[in-house]
Every structure is written in C-alpha cells, then in structure tokens.
Short mmCIF file of C-alpha atoms in Angstrom, two decimals:
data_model
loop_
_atom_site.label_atom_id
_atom_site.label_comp_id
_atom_site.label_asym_id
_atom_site.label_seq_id
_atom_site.Cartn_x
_atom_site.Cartn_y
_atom_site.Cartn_z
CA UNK E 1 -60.88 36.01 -9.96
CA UNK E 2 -61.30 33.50 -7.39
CA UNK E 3 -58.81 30.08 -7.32
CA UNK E 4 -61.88 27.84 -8.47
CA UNK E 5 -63.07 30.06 -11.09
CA UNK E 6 -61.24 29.54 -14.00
CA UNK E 7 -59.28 32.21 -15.75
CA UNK E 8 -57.36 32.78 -18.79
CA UNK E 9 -54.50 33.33 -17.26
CA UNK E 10 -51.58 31.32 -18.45
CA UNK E 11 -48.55 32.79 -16.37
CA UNK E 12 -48.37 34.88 -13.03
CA UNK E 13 -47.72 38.09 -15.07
CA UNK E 14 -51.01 37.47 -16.87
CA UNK E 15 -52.72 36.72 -13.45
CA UNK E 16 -51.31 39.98 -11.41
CA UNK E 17 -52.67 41.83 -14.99
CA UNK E 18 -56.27 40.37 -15.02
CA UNK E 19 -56.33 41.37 -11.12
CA UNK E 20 -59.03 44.14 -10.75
CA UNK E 21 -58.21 47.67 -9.93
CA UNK E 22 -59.41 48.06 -6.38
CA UNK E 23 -57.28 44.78 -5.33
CA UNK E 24 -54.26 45.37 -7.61
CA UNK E 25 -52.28 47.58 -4.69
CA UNK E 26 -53.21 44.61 -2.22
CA UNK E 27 -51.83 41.72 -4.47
CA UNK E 28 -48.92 43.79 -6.16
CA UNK E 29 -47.94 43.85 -2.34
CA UNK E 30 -48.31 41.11 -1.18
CA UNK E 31 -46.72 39.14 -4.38
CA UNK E 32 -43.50 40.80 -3.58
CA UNK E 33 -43.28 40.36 0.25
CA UNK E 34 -43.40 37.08 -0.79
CA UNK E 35 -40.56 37.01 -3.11
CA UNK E 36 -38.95 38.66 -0.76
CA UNK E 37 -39.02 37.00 2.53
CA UNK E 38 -38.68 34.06 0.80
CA UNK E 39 -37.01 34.28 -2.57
CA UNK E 40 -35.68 30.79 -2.64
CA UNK E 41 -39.53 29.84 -3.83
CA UNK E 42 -39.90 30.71 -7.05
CA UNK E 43 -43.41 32.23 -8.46
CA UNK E 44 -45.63 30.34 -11.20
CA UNK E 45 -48.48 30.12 -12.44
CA UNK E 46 -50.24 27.58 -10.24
CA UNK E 47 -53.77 26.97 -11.51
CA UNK E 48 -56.14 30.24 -10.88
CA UNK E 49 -53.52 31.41 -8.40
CA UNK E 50 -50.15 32.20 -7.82
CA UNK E 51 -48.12 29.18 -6.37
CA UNK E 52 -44.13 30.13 -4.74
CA UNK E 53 -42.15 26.86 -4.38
CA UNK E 54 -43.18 23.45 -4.98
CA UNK E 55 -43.36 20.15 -2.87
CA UNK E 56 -44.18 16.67 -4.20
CA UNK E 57 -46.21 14.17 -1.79
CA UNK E 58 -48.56 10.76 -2.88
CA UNK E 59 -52.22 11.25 -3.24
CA UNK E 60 -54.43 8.76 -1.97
CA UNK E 61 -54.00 6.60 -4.94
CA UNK E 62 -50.17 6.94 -4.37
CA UNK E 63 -49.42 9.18 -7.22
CA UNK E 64 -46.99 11.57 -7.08
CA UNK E 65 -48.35 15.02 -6.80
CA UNK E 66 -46.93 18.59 -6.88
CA UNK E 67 -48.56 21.43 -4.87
CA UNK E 68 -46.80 25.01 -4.12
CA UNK E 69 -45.48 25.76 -0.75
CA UNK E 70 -47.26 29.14 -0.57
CA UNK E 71 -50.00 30.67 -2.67
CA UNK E 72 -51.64 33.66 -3.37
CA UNK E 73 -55.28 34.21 -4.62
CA UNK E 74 -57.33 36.78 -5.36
CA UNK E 75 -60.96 36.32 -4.41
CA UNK E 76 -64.00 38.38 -5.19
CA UNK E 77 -64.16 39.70 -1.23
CA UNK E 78 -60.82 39.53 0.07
CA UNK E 79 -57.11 38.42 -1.03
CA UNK E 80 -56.45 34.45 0.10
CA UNK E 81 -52.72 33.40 1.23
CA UNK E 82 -52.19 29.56 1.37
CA UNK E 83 -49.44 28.17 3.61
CA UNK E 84 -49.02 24.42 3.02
CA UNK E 85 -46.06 23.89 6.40
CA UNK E 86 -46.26 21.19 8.65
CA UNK E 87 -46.84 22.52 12.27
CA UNK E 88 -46.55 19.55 14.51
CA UNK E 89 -47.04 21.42 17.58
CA UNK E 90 -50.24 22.82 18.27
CA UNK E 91 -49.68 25.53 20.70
CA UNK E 92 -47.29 27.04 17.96
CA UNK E 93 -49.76 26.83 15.05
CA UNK E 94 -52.56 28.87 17.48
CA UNK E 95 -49.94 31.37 18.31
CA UNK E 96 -49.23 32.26 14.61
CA UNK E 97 -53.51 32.58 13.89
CA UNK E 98 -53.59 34.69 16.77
CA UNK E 99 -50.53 37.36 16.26
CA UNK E 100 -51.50 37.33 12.54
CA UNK E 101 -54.15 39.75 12.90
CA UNK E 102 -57.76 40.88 12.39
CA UNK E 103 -58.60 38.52 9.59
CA UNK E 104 -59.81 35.03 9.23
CA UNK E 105 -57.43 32.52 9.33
CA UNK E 106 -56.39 29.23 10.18
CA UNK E 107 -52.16 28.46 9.60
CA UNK E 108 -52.91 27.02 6.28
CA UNK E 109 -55.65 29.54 4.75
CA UNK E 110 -55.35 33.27 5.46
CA UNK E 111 -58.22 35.50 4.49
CA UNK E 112 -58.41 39.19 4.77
CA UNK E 113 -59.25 42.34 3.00
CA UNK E 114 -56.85 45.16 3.57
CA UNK E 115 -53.11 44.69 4.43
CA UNK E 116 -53.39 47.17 7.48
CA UNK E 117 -55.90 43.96 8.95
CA UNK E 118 -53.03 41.38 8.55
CA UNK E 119 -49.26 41.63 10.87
CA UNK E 120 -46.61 41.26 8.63
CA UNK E 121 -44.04 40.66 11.09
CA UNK E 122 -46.17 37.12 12.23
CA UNK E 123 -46.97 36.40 8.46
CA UNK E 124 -42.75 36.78 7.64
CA UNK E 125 -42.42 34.14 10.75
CA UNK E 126 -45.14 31.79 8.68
CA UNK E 127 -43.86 31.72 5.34
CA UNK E 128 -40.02 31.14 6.37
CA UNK E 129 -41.91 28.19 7.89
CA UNK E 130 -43.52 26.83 5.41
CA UNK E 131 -40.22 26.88 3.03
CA UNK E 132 -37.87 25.33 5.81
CA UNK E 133 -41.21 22.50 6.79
CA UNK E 134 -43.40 22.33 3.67
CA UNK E 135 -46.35 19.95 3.20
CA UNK E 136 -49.44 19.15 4.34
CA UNK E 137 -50.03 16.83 7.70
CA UNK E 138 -51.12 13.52 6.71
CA UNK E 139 -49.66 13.36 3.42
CA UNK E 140 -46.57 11.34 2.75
CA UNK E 141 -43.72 13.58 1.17
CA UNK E 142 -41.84 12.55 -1.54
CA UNK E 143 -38.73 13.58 -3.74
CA UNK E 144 -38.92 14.89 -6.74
#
C-alpha cells in the first residue's frame, strides 16, 4: 500500500487489515501512539491512509477543503507519518527534524523504516503540535 496507490480499503480497520505482515507490528504501533498522545483526533479512513483529526482551509479556487491533522501511511519501503501544524518559527521546526531521529524527515513528512530509527519522545512533542496549531503555512484556515 502506498497513499497514491489506490486500495480497497473503505475504513481504517480495513486499511490496518490489508497492511502486509512484515509492516503490521510497525503500523499497529504506531496507529495507537497516535490515539494515544492525542486522542482528541479521531481516526478515519482518509483516502489510501489513515487521517486523525480534521482541519478545513480554501484551496486555491477558494473552496473549502478538509485535510487530517495527522496521517499515517504505509509505503512499500518504509511507514510515512504526515504532520500538517503550522510552525512559524524556524529554529523550532529544525529542532524537531533533528531530535526526531535517524530517518528522513522534514516537520510535515516523516519517513522511516523501523520504530527503534524514530524518538518517540520528539515525535509525542510534534503531534500535540499539530492538534493545538493545525494547518498548512500558506493556506487560509477556515471553520467548519
């Protein structure tokens, strides 16, 4: 599974089924950290992935959109978290890539293969910032 390859996967407990054995451990994992550092963001099934939370924001046609704060995909090579939070200072953001760990990252795409590669302690720090500062820089935020 990769998030552009489309699957038949139609809720999140289809998608954590149709993951393949040698990345189920990784996902199963890493789909409840998640939930548990921050369970105010409710999992769904967010097109080929797993999506936690939601935020709304105009596209450049100024049509209201909805994305997920957080995601999770499964790739073919490695296990893909997506943190859509609004860093305005830069310094901070390059801290957080740093102290995340042996993986590559930026603060809104983090890559890596085995959990042992990735700090969990910087990547709870991340996520309870994307759900108290979601979106994406640039876009224009918008109610529900």
């Amino acid at each position: 599974m990769n998030m552009f390859a489309k699957n038949e996967a139609k809720s999140v407990e289809e998608y954590l089924l149709r993951v393949p054995a040698e990345s189920k451990k990784d996902v199963d994992f890493i789909h409840n950290f998640i939930q548990k550092v921050v369970p105010n963001l409710k999992p769904y099934f967010a097109t080929n992935m797993i999506g936690y939370g939601m935020f709304y924001y105009l596209d450049s046609k100024k049509q209201k959109r909805d994305w997920p704060i957080i995601a999770l995909a499964n790739q073919k090579n490695y296990l893909s978290i997506y943190v859509c939070t609004v860093v305005e200072n830069k310094d901070e953001a390059e801290k957080y890539k740093k102290e995340l760990g042996k993986l590559s990252k930026g603060i809104g795409c983090i890559r890596f293969k085995k959990i042992e590669d990735i700090n969990l302690e910087t990547l709870e720090i991340v996520l309870k910032l994307a759900e108290k500062k979601p979106g994406v820089i640039g876009a224009t935020l918008v109610d529900k």
